[in-house]
Short mmCIF file of C-alpha atoms in Angstrom, two decimals:
data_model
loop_
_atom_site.label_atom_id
_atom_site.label_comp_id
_atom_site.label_asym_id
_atom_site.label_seq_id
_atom_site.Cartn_x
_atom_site.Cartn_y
_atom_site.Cartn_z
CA UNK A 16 -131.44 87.49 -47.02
CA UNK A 17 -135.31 88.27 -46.61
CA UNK A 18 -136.03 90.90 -48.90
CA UNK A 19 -137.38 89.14 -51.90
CA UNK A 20 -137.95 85.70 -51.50
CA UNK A 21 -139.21 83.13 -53.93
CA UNK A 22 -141.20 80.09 -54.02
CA UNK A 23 -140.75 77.07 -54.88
CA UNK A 24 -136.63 77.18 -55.54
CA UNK A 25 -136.79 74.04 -57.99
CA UNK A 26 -139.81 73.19 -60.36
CA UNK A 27 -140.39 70.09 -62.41
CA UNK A 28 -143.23 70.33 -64.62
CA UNK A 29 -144.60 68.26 -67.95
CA UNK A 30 -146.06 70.75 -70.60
CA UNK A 31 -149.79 69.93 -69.56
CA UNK A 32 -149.78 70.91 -66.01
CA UNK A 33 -150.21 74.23 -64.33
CA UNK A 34 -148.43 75.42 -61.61
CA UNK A 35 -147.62 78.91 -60.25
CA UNK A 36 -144.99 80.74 -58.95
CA UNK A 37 -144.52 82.84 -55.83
CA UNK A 38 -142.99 85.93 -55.38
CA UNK A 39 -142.79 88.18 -51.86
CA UNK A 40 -141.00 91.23 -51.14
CA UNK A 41 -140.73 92.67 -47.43
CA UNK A 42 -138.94 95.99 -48.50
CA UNK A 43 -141.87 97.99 -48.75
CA UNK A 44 -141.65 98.75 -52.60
CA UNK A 45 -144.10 99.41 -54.89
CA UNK A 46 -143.11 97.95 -58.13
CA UNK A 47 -142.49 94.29 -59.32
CA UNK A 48 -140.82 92.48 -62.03
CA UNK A 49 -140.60 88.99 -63.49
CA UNK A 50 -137.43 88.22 -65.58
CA UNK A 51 -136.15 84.96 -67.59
CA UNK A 52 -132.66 84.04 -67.38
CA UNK A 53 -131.84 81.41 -69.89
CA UNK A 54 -128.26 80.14 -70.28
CA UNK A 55 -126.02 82.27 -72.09
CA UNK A 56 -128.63 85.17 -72.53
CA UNK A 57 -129.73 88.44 -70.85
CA UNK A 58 -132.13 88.81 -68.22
CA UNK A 59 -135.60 89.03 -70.22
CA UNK A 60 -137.74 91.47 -68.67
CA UNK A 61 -141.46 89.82 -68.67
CA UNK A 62 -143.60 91.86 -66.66
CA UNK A 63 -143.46 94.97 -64.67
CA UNK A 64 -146.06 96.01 -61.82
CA UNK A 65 -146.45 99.42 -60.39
CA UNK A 66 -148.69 100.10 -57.52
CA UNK A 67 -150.32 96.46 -58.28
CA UNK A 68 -151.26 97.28 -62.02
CA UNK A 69 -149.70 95.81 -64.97
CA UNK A 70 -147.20 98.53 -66.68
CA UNK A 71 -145.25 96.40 -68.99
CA UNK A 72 -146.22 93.05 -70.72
CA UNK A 73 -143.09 92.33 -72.67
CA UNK A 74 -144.38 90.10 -75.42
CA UNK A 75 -144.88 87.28 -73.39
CA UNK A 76 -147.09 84.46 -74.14
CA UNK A 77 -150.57 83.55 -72.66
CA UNK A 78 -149.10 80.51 -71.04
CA UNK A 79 -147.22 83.08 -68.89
CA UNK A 80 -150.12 84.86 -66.37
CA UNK A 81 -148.96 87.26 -63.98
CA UNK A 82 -150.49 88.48 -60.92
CA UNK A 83 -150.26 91.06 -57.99
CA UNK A 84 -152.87 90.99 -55.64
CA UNK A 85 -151.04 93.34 -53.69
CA UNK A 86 -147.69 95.43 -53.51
CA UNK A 87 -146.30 93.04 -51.19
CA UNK A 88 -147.18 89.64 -53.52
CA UNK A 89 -146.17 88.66 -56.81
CA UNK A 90 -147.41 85.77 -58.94
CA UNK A 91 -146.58 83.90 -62.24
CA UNK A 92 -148.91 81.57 -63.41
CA UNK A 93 -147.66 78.79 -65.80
CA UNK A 94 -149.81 76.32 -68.25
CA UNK A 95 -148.94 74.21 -71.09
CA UNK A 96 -145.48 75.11 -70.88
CA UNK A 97 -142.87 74.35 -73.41
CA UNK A 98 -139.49 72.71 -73.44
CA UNK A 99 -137.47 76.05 -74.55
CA UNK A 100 -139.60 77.79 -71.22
CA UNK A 101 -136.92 76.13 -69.14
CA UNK A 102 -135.22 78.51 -67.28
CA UNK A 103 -134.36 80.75 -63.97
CA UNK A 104 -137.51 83.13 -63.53
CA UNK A 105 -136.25 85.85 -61.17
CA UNK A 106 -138.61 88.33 -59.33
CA UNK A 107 -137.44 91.42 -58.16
CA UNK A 108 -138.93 94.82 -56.61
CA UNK A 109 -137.62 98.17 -56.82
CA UNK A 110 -138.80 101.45 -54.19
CA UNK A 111 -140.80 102.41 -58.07
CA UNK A 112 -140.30 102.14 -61.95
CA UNK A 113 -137.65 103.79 -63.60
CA UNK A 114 -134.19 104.54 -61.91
CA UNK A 115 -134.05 102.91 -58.77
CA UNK A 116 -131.98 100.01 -57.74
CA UNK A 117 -133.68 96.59 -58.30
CA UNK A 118 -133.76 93.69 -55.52
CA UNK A 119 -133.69 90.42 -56.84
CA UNK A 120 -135.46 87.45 -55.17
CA UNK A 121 -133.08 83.64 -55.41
CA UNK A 122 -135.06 82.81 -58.63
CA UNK A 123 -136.83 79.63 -59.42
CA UNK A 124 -135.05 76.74 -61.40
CA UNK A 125 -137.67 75.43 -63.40
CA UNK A 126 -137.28 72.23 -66.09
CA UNK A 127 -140.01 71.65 -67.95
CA UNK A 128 -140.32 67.78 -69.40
CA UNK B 20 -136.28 100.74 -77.76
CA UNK B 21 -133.00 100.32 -76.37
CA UNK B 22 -130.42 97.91 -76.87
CA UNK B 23 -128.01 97.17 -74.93
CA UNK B 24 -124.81 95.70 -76.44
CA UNK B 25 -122.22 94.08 -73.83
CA UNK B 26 -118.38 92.78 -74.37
CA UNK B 27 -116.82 90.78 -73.67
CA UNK B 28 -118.22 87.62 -73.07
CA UNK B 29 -115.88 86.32 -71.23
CA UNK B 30 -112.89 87.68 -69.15
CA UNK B 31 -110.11 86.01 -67.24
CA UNK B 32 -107.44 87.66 -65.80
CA UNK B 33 -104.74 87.16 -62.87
CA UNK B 34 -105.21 88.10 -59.47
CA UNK B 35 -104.03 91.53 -58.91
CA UNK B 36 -104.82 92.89 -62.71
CA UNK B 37 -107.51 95.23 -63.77
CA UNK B 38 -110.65 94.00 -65.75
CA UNK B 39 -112.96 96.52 -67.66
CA UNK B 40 -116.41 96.14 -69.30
CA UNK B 41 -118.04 98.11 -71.80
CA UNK B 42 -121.22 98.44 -72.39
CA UNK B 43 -123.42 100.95 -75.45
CA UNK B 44 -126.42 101.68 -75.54
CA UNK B 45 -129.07 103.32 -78.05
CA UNK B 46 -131.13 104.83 -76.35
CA UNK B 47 -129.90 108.88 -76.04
CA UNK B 48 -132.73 109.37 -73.74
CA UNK B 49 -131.34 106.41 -71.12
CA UNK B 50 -129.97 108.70 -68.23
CA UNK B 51 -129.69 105.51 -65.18
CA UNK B 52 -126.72 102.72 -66.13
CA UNK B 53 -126.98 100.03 -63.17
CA UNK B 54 -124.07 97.39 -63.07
CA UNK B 55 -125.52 94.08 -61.37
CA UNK B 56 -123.32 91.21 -60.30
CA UNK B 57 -123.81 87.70 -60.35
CA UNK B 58 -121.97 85.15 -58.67
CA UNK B 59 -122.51 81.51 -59.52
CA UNK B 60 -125.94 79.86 -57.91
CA UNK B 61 -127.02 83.53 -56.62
CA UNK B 62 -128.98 86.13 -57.95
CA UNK B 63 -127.74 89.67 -59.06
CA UNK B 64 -127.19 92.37 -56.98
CA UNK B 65 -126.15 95.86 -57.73
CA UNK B 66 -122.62 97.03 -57.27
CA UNK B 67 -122.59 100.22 -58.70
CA UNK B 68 -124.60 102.95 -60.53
CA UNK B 69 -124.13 105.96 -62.33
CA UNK B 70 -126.16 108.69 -63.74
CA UNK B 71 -126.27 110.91 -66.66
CA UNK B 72 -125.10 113.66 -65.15
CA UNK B 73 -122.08 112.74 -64.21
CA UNK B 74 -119.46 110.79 -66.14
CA UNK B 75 -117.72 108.92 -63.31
CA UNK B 76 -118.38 107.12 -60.08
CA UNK B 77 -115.50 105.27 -57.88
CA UNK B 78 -116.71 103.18 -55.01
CA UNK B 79 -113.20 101.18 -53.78
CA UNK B 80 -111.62 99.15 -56.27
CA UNK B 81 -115.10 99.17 -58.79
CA UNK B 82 -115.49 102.37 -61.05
CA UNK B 83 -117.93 103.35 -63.63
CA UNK B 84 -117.45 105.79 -66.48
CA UNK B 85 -120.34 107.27 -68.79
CA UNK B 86 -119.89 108.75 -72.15
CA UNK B 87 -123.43 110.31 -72.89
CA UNK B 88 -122.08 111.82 -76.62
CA UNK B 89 -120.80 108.35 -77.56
CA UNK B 90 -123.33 106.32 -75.57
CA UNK B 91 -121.40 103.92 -74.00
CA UNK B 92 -120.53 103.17 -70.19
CA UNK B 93 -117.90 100.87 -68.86
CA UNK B 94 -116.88 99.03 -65.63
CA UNK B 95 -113.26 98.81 -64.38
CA UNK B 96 -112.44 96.99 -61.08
CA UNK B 97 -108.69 97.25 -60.44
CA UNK B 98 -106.58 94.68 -58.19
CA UNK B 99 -109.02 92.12 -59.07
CA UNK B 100 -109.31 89.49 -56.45
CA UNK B 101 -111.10 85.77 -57.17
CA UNK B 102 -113.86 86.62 -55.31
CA UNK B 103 -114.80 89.32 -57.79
CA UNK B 104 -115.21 85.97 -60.34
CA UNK B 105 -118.84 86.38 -61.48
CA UNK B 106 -121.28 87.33 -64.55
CA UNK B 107 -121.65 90.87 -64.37
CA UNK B 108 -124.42 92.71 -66.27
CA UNK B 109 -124.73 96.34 -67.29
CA UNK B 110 -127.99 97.87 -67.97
CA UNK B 111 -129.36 101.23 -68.69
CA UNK B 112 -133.30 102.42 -68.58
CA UNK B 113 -135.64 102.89 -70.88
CA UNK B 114 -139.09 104.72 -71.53
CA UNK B 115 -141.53 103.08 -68.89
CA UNK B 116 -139.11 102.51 -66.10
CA UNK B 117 -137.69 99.57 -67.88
CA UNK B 118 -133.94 98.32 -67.47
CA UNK B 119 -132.75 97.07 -70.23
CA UNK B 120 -129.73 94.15 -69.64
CA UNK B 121 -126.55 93.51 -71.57
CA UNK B 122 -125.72 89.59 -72.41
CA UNK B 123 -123.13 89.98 -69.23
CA UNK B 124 -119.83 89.03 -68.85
CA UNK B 125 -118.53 86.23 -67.06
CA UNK B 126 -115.34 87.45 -65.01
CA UNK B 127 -112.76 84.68 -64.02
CA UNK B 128 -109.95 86.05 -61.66
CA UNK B 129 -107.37 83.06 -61.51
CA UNK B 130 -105.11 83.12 -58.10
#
């Protein structure tokens, strides 16, 4: 599948580095989301984008920084991570906010040591 | 906000039987309820949906009922198979364009 892809599919990181994540969706849509998976819990909603502006910030915290240059291109910049920030981050788009079916991108696996 | 509350947990049944989900929410405003599947390494993907103005929705062997006065919606797939083994999660949106998830259920159908 092409729709929503994701980048990179595995992550190692220790707690000082930064890294980012990639997110790209070829569907034409115009909204965005970053959710957490952790084992054994619901998918966490994170951050929502709509029309490349920020609609929902979910209580996340400064070490998480999301961007979307444009409605095509998702980011999710990471810094001084935590243990318990382990986790599959999914992206996913949607044709806009509200009640339309959500794509998800493969996630990223990411272990932070 | 909403909450969604999702049970069980965990479900196995034999090949051949029925499994159903239920799922409430709090939210008396929520009118989309989205039923994403998960199979094991993948990522979600819808299966079925269902809106608030209607109270069923049958797509093969996967149906979806809504109860808008008692706030809950449930998913029944009948002559389960073992590929339908996954974590399914129900959701249902909130103010902002926000879908709210249930915990999900992992579905085991043993052959």
């Amino acid at each position: 599948e092409t729709g929503v892809t994701q980048t990179p599919r595995h992550l190692v990181m220790g707690m000082t580095n930064k890294k980012s994540l990639k997110c790209e969706q070829h569907l034409g849509h115009n909204a965005m989301y970053w959710y957490k998976q952790s084992a054994k819990k619901p998918l966490e909603l994170m951050f929502v984008y709509s029309l490349e502006e920020r609609v929902e910030n979910n209580s996340v915290p400064s070490r998480f920084s999301p961007e979307c240059p444009n409605s095509s291109h998702l980011f999710l910049h990471l810094h001084t991570l935590q243990p318990e920030d382990s986790a599959l981050y999914l992206c996913a788009s949607s044709q806009g906010t509200g009640t339309y079916e959500q794509y998800f991108g493969p996630g990223t696996r990411l272990t932070v040591t | 906000g909403e909450n969604v509350e999702q049970h069980p947990s965990t479900l196995s049944v034999q090949e051949g039987d029925s499994a159903v989900i239920k799922c409430t929410y709090s939210d008396s405003a929520s009118n989309y309820f989205p039923w994403y599947k998960q199979e094991l390494g993948k990522r979600p993907q819808l299966i079925i949906d269902i809106r608030s103005n209607v109270g069923e929705k049958k797509d093969q062997r996967i149906a979806v009922t809504l109860n808008k006065t008692a706030k809950h919606f449930s998913l029944h797939i009948t002559e389960t198979q073992p590929e339908d083994s996954a974590v399914y999660f129900c959701a249902a949106d909130n103010q902002g364009g926000k879908l709210i998830f249930g915990q999900g259920t992992e579905l085991s159908v043993k052959p």
